[in-house]
Coordinates of C-alpha atoms and ligand atoms in Angstrom, one line a residue:
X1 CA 3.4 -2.8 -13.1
X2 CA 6.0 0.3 -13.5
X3 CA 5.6 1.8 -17.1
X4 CA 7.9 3.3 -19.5
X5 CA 6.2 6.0 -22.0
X6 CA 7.7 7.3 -24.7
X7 CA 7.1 10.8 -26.1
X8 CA 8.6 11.6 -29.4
X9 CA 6.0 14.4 -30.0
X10 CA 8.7 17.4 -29.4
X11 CA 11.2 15.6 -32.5
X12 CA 8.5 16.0 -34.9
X13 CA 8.5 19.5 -37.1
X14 CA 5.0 19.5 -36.9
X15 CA 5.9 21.1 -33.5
X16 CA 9.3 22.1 -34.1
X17 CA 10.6 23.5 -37.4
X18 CA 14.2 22.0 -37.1
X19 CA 12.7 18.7 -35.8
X20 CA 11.6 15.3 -38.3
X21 CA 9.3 14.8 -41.0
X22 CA 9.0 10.8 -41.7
X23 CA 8.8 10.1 -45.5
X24 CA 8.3 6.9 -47.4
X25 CA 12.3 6.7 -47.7
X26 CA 12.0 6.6 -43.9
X27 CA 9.5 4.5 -43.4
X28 CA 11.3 1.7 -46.1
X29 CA 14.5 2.0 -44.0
X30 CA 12.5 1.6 -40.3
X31 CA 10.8 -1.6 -42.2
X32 CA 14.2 -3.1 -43.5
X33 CA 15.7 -3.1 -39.9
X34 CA 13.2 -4.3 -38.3
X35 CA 12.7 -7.3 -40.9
X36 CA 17.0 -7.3 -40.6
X37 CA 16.7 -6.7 -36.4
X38 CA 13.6 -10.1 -36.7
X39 CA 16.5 -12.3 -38.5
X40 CA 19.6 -11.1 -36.7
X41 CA 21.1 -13.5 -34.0
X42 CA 21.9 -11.1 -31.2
X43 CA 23.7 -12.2 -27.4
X44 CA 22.0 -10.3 -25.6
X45 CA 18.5 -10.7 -26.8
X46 CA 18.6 -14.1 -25.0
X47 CA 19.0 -12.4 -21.6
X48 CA 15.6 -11.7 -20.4
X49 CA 14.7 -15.2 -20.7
X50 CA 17.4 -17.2 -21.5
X51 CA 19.0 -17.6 -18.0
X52 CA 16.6 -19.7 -15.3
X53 CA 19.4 -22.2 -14.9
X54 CA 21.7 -19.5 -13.4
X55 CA 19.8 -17.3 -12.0
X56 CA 18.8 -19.5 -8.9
X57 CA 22.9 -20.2 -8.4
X58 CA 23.5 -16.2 -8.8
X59 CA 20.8 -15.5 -5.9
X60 CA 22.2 -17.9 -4.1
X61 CA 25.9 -16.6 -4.1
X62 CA 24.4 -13.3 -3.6
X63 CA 22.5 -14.3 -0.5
X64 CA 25.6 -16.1 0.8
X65 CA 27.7 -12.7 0.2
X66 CA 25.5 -10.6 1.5
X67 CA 26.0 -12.6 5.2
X68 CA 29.5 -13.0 5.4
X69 CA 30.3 -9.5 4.3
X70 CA 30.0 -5.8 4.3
X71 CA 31.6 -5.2 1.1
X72 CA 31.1 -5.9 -2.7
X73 CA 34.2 -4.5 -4.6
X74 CA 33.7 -5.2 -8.7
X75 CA 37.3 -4.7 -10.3
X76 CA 35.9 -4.4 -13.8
X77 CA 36.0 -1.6 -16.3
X78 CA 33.5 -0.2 -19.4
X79 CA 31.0 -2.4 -19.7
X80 CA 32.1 -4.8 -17.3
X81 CA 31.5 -1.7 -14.5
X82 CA 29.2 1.2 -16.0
X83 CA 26.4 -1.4 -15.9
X84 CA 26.7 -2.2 -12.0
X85 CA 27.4 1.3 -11.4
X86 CA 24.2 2.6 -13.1
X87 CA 21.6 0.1 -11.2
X88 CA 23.5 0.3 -8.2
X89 CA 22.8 4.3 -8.2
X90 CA 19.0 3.8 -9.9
X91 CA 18.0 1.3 -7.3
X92 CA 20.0 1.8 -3.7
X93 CA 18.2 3.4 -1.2
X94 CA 20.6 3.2 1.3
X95 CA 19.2 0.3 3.2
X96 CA 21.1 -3.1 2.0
X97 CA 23.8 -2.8 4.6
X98 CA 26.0 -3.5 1.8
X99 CA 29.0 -1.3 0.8
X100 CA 29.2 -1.3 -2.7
X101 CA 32.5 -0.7 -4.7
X102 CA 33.6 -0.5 -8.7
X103 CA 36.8 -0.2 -8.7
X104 CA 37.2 0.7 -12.5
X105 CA 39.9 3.4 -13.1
X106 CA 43.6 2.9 -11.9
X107 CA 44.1 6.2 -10.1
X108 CA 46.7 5.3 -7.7
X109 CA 44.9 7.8 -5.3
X110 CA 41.4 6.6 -5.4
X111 CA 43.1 2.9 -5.4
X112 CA 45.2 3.4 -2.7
X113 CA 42.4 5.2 -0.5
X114 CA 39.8 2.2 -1.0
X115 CA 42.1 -0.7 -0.8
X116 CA 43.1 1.3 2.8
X117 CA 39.4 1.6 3.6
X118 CA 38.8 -1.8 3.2
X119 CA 37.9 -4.6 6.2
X120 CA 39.7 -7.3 4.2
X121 CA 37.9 -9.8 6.2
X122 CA 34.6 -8.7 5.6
X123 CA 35.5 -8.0 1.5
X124 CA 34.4 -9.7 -1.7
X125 CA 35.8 -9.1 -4.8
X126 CA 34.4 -9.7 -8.0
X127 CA 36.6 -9.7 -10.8
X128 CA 34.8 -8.9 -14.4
X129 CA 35.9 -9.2 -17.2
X130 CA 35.0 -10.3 -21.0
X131 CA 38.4 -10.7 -22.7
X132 CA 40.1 -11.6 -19.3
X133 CA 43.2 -9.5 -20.4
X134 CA 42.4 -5.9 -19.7
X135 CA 45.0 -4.1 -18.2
X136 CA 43.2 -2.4 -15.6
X137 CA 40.7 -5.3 -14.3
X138 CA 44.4 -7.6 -14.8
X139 CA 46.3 -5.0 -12.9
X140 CA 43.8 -4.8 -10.1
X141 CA 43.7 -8.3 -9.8
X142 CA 46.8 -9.0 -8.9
X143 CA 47.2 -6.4 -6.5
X144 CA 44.2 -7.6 -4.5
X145 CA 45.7 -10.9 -4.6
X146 CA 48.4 -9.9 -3.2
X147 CA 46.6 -8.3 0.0
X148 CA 44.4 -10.9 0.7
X149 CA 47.9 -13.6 0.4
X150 CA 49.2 -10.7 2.6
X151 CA 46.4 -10.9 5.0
X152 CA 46.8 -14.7 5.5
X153 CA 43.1 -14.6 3.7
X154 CA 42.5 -17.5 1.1
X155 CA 41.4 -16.0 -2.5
X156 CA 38.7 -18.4 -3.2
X157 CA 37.1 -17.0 0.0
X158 CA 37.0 -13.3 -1.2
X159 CA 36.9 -13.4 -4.6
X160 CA 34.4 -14.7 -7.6
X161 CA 35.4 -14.2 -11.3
X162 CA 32.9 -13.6 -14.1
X163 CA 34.7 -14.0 -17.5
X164 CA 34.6 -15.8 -20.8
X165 CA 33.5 -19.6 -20.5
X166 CA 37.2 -20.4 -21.5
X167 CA 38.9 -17.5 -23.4
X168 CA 41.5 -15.0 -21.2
X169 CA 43.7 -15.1 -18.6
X170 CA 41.0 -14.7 -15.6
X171 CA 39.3 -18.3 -17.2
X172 CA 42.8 -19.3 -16.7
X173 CA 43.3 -18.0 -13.0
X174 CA 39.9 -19.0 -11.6
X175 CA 39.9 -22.7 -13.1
X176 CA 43.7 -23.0 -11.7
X177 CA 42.5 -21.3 -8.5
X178 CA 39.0 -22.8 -8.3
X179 CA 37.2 -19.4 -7.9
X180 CA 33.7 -19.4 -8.2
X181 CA 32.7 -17.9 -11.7
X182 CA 30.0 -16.9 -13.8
X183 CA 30.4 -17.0 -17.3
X184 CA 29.4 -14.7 -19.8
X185 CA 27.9 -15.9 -22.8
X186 CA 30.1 -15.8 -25.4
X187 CA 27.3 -13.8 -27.4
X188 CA 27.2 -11.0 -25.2
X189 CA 29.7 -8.3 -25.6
X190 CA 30.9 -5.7 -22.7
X191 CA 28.6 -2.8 -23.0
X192 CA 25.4 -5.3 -23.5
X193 CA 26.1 -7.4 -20.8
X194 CA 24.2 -5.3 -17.5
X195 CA 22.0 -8.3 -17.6
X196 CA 24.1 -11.0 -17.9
X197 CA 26.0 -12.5 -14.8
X198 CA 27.9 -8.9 -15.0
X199 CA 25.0 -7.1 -13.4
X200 CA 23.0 -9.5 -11.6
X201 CA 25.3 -10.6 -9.1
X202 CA 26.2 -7.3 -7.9
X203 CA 22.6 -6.3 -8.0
X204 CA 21.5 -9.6 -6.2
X205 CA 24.1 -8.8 -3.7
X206 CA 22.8 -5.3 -3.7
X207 CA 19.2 -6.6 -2.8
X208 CA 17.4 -5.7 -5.7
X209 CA 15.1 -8.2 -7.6
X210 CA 17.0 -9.6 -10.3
X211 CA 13.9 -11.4 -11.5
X212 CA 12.0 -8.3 -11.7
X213 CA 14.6 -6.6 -13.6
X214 CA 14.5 -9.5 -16.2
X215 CA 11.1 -9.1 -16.5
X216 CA 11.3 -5.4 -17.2
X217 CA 13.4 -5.9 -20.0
X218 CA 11.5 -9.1 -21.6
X219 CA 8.5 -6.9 -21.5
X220 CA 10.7 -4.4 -23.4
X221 CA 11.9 -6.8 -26.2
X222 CA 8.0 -7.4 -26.7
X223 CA 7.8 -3.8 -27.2
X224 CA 10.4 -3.0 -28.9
X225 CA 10.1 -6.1 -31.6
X226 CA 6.7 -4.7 -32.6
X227 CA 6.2 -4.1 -36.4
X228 CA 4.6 -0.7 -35.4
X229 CA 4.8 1.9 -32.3
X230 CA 8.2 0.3 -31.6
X231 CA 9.9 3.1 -29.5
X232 CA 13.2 1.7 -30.1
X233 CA 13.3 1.6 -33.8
X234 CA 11.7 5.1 -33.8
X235 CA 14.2 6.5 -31.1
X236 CA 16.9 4.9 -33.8
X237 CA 15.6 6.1 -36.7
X238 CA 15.2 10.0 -35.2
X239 CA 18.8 10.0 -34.6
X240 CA 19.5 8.7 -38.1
X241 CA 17.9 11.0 -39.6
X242 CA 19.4 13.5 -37.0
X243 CA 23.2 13.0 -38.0
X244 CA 22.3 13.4 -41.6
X245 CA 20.9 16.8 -40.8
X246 CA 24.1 17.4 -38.5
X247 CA 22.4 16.9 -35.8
X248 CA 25.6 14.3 -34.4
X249 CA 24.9 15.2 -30.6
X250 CA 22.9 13.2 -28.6
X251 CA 22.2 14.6 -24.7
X252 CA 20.9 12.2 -22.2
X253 CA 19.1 14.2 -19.5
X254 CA 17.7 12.3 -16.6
X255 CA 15.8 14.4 -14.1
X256 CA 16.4 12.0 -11.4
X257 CA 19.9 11.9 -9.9
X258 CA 18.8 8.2 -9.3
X259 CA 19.2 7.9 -13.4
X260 CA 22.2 10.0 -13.8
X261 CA 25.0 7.3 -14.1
X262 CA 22.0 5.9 -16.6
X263 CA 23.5 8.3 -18.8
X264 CA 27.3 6.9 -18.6
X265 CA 25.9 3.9 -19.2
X266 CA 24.5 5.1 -22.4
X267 CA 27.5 7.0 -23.2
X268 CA 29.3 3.8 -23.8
X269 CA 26.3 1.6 -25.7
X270 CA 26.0 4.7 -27.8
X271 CA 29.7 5.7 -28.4
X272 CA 31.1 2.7 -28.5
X273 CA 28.9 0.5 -30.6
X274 CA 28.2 3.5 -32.9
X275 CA 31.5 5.1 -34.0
X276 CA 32.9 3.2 -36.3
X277 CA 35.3 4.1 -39.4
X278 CA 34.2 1.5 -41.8
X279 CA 30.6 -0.2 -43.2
X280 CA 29.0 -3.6 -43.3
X281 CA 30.5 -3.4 -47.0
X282 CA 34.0 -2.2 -46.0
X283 CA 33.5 1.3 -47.3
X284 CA 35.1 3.6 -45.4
X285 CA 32.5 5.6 -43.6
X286 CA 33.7 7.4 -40.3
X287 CA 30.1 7.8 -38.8
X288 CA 28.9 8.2 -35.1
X289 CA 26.6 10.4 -33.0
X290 CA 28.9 11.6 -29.7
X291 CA 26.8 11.4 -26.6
X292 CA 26.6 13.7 -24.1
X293 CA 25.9 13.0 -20.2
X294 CA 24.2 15.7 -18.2
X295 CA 22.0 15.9 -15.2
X296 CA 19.1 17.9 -14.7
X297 CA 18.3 20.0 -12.9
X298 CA 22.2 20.5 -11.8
X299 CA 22.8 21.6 -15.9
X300 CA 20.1 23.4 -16.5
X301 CA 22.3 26.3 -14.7
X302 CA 24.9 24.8 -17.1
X303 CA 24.4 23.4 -20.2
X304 CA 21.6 24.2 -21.2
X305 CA 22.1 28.2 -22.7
X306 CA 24.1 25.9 -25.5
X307 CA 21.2 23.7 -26.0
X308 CA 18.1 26.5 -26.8
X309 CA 20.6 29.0 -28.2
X310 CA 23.4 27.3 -29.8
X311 CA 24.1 25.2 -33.3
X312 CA 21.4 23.1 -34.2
X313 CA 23.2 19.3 -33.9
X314 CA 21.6 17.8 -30.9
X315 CA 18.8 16.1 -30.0
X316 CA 18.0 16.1 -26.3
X317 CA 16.5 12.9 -24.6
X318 CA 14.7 13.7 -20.8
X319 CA 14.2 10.8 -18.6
X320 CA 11.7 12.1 -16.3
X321 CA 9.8 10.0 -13.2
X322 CA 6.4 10.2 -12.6
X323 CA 6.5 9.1 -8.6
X324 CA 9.6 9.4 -6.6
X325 CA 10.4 7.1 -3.7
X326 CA 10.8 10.1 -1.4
X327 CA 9.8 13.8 -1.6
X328 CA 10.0 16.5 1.2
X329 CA 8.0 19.5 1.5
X330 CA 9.0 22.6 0.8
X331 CA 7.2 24.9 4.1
X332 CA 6.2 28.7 3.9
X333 CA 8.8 30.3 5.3
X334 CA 10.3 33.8 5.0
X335 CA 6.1 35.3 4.8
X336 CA 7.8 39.0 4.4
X337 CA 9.3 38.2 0.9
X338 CA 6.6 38.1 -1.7
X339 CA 8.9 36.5 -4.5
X340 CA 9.6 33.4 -2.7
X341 CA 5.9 32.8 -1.0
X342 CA 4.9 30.3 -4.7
X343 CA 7.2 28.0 -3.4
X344 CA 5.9 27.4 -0.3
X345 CA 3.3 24.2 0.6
X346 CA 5.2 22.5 -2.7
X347 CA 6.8 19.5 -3.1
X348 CA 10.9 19.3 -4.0
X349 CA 9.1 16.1 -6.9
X350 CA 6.8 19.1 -7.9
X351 CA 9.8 21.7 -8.2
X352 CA 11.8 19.0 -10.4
X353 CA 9.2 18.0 -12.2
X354 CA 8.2 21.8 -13.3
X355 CA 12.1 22.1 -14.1
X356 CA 11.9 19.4 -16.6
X357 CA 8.7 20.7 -18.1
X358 CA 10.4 24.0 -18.5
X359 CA 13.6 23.3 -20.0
X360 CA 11.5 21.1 -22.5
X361 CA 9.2 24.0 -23.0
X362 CA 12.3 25.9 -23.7
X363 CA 13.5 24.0 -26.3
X364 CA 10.5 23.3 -28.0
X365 CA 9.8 27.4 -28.2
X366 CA 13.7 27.5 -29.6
X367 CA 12.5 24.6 -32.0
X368 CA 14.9 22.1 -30.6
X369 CA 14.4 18.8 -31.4
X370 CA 13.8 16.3 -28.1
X371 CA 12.2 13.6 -26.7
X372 CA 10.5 12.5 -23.6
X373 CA 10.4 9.3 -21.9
X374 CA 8.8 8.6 -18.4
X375 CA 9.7 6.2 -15.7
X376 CA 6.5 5.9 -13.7
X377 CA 9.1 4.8 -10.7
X378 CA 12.6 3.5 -10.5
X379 CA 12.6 0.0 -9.3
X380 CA 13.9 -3.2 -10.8
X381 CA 11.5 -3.4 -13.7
X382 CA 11.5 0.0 -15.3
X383 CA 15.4 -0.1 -14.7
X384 CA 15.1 -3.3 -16.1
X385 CA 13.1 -2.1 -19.2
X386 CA 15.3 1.4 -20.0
X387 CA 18.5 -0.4 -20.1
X388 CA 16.8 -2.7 -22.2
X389 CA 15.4 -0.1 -24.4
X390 CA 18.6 1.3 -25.3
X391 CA 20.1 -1.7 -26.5
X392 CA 17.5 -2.3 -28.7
X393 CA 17.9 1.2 -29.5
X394 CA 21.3 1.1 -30.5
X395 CA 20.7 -2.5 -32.1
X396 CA 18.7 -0.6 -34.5
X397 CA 20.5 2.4 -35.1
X398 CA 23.2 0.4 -36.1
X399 CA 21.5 -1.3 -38.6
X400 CA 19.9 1.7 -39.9
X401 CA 23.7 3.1 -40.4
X402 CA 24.8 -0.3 -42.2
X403 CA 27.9 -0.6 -39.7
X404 CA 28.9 -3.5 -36.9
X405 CA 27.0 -2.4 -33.6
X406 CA 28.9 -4.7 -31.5
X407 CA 32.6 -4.9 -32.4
X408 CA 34.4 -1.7 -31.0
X409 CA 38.3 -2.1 -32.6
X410 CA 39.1 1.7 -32.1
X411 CA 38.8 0.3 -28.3
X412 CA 41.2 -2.7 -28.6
X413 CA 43.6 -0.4 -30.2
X414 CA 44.5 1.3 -27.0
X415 CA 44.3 -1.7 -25.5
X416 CA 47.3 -3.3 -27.9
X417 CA 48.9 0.2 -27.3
X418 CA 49.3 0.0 -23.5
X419 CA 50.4 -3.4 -23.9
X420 CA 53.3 -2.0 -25.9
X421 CA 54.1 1.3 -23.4
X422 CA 54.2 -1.5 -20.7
X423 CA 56.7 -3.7 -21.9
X424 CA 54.1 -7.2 -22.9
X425 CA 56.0 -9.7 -24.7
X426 CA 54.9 -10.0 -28.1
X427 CA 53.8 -6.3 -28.5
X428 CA 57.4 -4.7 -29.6
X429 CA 56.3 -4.2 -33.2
X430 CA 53.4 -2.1 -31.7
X431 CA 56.1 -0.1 -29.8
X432 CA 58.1 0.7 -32.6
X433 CA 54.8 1.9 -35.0
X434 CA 54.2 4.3 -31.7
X435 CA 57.6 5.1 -31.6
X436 CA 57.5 6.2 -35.4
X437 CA 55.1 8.8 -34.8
X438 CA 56.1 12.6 -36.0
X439 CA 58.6 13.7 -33.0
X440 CA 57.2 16.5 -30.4
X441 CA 58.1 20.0 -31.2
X442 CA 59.4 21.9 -28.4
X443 CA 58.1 25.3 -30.0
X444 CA 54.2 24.0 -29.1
X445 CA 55.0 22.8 -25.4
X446 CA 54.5 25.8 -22.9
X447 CA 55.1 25.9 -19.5
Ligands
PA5_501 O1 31.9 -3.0 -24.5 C1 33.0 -3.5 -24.5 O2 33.3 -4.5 -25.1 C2 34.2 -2.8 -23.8 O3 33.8 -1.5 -23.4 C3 34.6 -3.6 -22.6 O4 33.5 -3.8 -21.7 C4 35.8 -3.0 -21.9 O5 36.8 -2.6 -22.8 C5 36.3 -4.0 -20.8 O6 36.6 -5.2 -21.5 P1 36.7 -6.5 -20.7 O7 35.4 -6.9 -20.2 O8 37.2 -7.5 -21.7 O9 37.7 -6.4 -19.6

């Protein structure tokens, strides 16, 4: 079975002077969530296990998909799309035959370019999303609608809905169309939903092992509901403790590019679930940690000057792999330069694996707080189990900050707003309140 370890040994100021100490204050506040995490009714805690009725219909619409067509387009956007985007990239090795789309931004370009790309005959769509109102996912929608109607191609052939059991307009559409859907608990917001219906048809489709990646993360909700050694609440709590050092930045750092939309995933979960203006109690709070997505070793030869010489307000989080699916040897070659010869008879795993060492080596001899976890391979399980981790993660962290984890109104605001800019009934009030903002000076516009 694939393993996750968790190192926190570089956070501690034991080894590093700017990194953690744990007191008794600490301690009380790790006990208090967990008790407050034990009682807490939480969506998508019922994932890993909760979903054996559907999960036989999901493979089988995935199977089904996977023989009639060549491509798997998901209009969704945030956490209806970073999900399927981040397992796609973790688990694909290039073999499922199937080309796999998320259509999440609204470029016209990139829009335009795939909708042109696109076999129409040999396309499903999968249409995702929570509320069933977004803009983007609505605006998408329709368009494709209108191709396939264009194409003489009937919709409930090319294209399955996952929404709300009954709330939004795509509940609407689909029952008045008769699209196949899969609902999404009602529990289960956006950015925790990878393991809902949201993710597992695309990665069923995909050919990865759904059931596997269940397990992964039911193994990780063992792990992570444990009294003690519980990485999640302790990858929580340093972060905590971080932001009320200043230490607000939080660098995910996978040394795979396999994992690096992992780190847009987390983005989201972090960012969104954690900002937040007010408290539990109403107060008036503005807190949040701001995420950062890098890739090593691509930003070691970018970032990473900021990380072991700048400000002290980050805390750095490798995901490292222990066995990579491939590796290629890197020959002798070039006998006559000296400099170069090390290199030769190695293994490119070897050389990324040193890199990763290194930049944690630097940081450590900067005394830069950061931590260390270990994939011992990417498949479904320890995909499965990381996602997991993180939610549980920023479960935690959440209720170590006293503040709603998993309502995200700073998002919906936009929302409302671009329902205003484009004309929705209903939404001139919100026009006028945007309208009513200080005017533009022309003095701080340059051209
Ligand atoms: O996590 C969230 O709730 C959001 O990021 C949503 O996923 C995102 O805004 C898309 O919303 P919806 O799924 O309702 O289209």
């Amino acid at each position: 079975m694939s393993r996750l370890v968790f190192d926190f040994n570089n956070a501690m100021a034991q080894r590093v002077s700017h990194g953690f100490e744990i007191t008794s204050n600490d301690e009380a506040m790790l006990k208090k969530a967990h008790s407050a995490m034990k009682a807490k009714e939480m969506g998508f805690r019922s994932l890993p296990t909760g979903q054996e009725e559907i999960l036989d219909d999901i493979i089988a619409a995935a199977s089904d998909i996977a023989e009639r067509f060549n491509n798997f387009v998901v209009l969704g956007i945030g956490g209806s799309a970073l999900g399927p985007i981040a397992v796609h990239r973790a688990l694909d090795t290039g073999h499922s035959g199937m080309n796999f789309i998320v259509e999440d931004n609204v470029d016209p370009e990139r829009l335009k370019r795939t909708f042109d790309g696109l076999d129409l005959k040999k396309t499903m769509f999968n249409v995702v999303t929570k509320s069933g109102k977004t803009s983007e996912t609505m605006a998408q929608m329709m368009t494709v609608a209108g191709m396939l109607k264009k194409a003489g191609l009937k919709l409930t052939d090319h294209m399955i809905a996952t929404t709300d059991k009954q709330n939004g307009n795509l509940a609407l559409i689909a029952k008045k169309e008769g699209l196949k859907t899969f609902v999404l608990p009602d529990s289960v917001g956006g950015r925790f939903s990878e393991l809902s219906p949201v993710g597992l048809l695309p990665a069923a489709v995909c050919g990865h092992n759904i059931r596997s990646m269940l397990e992964g993360a039911a193994h990780m909700d063992e792990v992570c509901s444990r009294k003690d050694k519980n990485p999640a609440a302790m990858f929580a709590l340093l972060h905590v403790m971080g932001m009320k050092k200043g230490m607000n930045l939080s660098v995910m750092m996978p040394y795979a590019d396999s994992l690096k939309y992992i780190s847009d995933w987390y983005a989201q979960l972090w960012a969104e679930s954690l900002g937040k203006k007010v408290d539990l109690n109403g107060n008036v709070v503005f807190v949040g940690p701001t995420p950062i997505k890098t890739l090593g070793v691509t930003d070691q030869h970018s970032q990473v000057q900021l990380y072991v010489e700048g400000p002290f307000d980050k805390i750095v989080t490798f995901l490292k792999v222990d066995k990579f699916r491939n590796d290629l040897e890197i020959p002798a070659a070039f006998e006559y330069v000296d400099d170069i010869a090390f290199l030769g008879g190695k293994t490119f795993g070897q050389l990324l694996k040193a890199e990763q060492s290194a930049t944690e080596y630097a940081l450590v001899a900067a005394n830069r707080p950061n931590i260390t976890i270990t994939l011992s391979e990417v498949d479904e399980f320890s995909v499965g189990a990381l996602l997991y981790f993180f939610e549980m993660a920023t479960a935690y962290a959440g209720e170590m900050m006293g503040i709603n984890t998993f309502d995200q109104p700073g998002v919906e605001e936009g929302k409302l707003a671009t329902f205003a800019l484009m004309g929705k009934s209903g939404f001139e009030e919100k026009k006028l309140q945007m309208d009513a903002l200080p005017k533009r000076k022309e003095k701080w516009i340059m051209q």
